[in-house]
PDB file of C-alpha atoms in Angstrom:
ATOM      1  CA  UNK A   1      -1.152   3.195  -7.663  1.00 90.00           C
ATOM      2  CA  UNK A   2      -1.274   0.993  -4.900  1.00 95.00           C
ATOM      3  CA  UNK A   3      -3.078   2.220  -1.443  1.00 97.00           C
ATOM      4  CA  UNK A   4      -2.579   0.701   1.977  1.00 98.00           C
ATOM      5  CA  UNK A   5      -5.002   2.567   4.526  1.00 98.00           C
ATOM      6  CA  UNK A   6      -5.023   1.770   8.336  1.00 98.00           C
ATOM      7  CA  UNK A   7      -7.663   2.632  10.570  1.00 98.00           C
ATOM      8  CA  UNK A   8      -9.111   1.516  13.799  1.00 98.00           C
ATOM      9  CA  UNK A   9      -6.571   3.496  16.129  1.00 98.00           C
ATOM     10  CA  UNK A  10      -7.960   5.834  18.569  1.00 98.00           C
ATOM     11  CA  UNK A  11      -7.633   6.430  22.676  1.00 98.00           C
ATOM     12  CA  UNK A  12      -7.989   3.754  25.183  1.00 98.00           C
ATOM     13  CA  UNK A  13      -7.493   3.051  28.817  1.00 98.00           C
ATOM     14  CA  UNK A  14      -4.940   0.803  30.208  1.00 98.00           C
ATOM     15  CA  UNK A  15      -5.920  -2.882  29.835  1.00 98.00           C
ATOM     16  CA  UNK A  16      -8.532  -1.787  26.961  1.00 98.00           C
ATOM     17  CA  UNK A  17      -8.772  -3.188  23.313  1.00 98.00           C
ATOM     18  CA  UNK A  18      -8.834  -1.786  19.744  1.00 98.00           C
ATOM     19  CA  UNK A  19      -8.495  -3.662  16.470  1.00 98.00           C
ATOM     20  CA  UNK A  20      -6.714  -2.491  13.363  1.00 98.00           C
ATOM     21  CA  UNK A  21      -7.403  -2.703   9.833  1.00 98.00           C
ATOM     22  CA  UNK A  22      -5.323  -2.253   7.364  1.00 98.00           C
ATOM     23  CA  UNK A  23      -7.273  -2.412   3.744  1.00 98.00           C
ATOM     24  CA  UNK A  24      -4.509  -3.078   0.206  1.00 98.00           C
ATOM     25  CA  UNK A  25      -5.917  -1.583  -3.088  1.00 97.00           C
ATOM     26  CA  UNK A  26      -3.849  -4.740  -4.898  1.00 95.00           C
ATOM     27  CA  UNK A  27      -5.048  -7.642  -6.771  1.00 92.00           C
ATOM     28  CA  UNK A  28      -4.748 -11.234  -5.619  1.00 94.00           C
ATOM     29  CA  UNK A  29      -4.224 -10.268  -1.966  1.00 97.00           C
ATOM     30  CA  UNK A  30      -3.619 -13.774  -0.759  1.00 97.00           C
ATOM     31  CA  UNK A  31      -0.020 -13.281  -2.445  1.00 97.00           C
ATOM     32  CA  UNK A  32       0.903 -10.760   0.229  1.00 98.00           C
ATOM     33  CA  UNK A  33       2.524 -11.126   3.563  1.00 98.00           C
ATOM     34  CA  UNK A  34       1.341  -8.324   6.093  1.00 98.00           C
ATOM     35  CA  UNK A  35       3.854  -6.384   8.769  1.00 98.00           C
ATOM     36  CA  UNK A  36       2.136  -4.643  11.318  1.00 98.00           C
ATOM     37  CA  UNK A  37       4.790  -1.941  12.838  1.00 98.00           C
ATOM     38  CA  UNK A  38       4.994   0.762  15.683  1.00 98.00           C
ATOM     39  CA  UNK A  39       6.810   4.019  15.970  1.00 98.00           C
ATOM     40  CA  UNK A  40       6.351   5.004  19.853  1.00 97.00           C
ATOM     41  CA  UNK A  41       7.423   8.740  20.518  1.00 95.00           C
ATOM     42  CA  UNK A  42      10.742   9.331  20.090  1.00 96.00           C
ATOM     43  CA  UNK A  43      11.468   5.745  19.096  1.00 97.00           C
ATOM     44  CA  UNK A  44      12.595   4.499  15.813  1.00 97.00           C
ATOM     45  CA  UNK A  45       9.620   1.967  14.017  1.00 98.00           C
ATOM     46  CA  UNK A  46       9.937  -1.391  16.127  1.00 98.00           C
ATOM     47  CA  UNK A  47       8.007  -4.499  13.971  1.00 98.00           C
ATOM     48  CA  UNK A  48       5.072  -5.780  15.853  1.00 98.00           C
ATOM     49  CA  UNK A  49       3.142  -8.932  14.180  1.00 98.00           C
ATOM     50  CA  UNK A  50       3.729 -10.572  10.980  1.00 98.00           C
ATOM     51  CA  UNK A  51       1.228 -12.725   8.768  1.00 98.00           C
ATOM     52  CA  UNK A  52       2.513 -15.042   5.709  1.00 97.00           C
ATOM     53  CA  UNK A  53       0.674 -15.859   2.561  1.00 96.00           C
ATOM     54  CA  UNK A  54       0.563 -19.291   4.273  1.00 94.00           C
ATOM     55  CA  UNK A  55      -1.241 -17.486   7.670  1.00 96.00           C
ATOM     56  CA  UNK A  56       2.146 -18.175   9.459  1.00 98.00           C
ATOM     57  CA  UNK A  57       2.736 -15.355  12.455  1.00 98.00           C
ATOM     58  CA  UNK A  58       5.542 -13.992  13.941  1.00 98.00           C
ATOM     59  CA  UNK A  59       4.513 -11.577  16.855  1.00 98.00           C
ATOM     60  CA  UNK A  60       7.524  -9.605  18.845  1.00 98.00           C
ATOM     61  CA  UNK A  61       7.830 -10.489  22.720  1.00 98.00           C
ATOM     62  CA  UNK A  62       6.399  -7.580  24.329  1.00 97.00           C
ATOM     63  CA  UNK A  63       2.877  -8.345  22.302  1.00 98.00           C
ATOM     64  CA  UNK A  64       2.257 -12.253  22.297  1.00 98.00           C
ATOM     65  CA  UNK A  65      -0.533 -13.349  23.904  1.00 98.00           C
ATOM     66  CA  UNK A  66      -2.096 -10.012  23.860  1.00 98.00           C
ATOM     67  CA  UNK A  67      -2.301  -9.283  19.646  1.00 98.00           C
ATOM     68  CA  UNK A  68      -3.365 -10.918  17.537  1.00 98.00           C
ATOM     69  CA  UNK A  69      -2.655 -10.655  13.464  1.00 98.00           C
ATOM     70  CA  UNK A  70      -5.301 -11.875  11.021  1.00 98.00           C
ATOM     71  CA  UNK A  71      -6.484 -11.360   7.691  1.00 98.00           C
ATOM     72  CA  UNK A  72      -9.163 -11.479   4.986  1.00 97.00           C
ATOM     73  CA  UNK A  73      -7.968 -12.113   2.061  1.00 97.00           C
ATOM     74  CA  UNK A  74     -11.730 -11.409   0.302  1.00 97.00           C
ATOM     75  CA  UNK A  75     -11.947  -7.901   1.852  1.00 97.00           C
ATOM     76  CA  UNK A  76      -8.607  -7.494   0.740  1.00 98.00           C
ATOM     77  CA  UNK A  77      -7.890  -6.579   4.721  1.00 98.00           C
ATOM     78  CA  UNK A  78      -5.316  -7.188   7.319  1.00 98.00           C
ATOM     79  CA  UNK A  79      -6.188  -6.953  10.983  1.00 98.00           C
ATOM     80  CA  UNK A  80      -4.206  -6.784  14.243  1.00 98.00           C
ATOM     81  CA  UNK A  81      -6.616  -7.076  17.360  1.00 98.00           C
ATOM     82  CA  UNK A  82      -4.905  -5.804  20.692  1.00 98.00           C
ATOM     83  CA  UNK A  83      -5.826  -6.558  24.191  1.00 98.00           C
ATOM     84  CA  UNK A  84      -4.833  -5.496  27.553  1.00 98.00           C
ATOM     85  CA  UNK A  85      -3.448  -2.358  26.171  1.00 98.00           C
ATOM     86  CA  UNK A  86      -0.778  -0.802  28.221  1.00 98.00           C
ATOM     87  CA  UNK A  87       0.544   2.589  28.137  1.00 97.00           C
ATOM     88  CA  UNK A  88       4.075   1.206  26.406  1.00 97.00           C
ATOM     89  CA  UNK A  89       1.875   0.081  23.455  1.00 98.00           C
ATOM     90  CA  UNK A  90       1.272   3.691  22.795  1.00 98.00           C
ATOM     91  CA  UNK A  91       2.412   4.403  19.365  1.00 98.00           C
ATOM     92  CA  UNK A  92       1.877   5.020  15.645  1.00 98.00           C
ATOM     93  CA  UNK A  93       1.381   1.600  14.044  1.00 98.00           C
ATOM     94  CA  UNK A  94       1.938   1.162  10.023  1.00 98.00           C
ATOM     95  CA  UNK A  95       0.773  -1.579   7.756  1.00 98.00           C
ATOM     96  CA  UNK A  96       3.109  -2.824   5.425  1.00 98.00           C
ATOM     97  CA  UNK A  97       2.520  -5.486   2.450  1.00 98.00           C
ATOM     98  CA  UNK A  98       5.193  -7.077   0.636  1.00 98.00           C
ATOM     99  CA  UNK A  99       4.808  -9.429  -2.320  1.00 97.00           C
ATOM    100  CA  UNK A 100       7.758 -11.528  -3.801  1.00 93.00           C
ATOM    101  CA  UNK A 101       7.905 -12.239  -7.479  1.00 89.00           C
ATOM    102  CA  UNK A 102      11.244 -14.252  -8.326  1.00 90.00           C
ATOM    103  CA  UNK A 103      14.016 -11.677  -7.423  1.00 93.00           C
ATOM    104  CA  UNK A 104      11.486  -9.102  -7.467  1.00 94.00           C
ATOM    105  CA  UNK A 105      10.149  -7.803  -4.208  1.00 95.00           C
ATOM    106  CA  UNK A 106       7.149  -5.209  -3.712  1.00 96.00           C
ATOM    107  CA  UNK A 107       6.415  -3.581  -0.389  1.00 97.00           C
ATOM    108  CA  UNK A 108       3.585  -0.770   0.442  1.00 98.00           C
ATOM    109  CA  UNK A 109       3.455   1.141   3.612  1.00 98.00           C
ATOM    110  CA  UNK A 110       0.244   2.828   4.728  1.00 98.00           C
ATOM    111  CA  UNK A 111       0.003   6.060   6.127  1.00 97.00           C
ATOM    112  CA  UNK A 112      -0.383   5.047  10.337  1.00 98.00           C
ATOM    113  CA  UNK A 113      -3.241   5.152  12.443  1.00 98.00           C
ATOM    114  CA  UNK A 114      -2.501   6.867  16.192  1.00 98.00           C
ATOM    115  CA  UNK A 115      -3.180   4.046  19.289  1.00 98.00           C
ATOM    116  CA  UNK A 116      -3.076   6.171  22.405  1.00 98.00           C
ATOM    117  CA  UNK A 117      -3.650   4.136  25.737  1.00 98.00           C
ATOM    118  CA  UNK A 118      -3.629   6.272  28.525  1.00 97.00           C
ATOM    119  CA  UNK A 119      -2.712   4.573  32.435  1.00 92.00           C
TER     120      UNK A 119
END
């Protein structure tokens, strides 16, 4: 059974920074695009950075220039490094992987990691 587990969230001050991981239990990890997502309180899950198998990233407006989405494909690891966290940022944030096969799509969430940035 596949496992995605985040980790790295915690509580921060305004303008702080954390980094993310987010570790697959899958084979041939490089064949995986990784979705980092939110879910701030009372909001629905909002889509934060994006990574391709080809290390193409998509980042949503509020977060460019401040995140940053990376990955490892040896460790089998995603990351998403934040900077000059704000209090808006605070928010669950899930890992997702996804892996296309033909017609065939796979997709994972992990279980969130809590990012708390107080003002």
């Amino acid at each position: 059974q596949v496992q995605v587990v985040e980790s790295g969230g915690g509580l921060v001050q305004s303008g702080g920074s954390l980094r993310l991981s987010c570790v697959a239990s899958v084979s041939s990890f490089s064949m995986w695009s990784i979705g980092w997502y939110r879910e701030p309180p009372g909001k629905q899950r909002e889509a934060v950075a994006s990574i391709s198998i080809g290390d193409h990233t998509n980042y949503e407006d509020s977060v460019k220039g401040r995140f940053t989405i990376t990955r490892d494909n040896a460790k089998n690891t995603g990351y998403l490094f934040m900077n000059d966290l704000k209090p808006e940022d605070t928010a669950i944030y899930y890992c997702l992987i996804t892996r296309r096969s033909g017609r065939e799509s796979y997709s994972y969430w992990g279980q969130g990691t809590q990012v708390t940035v107080s003002s």
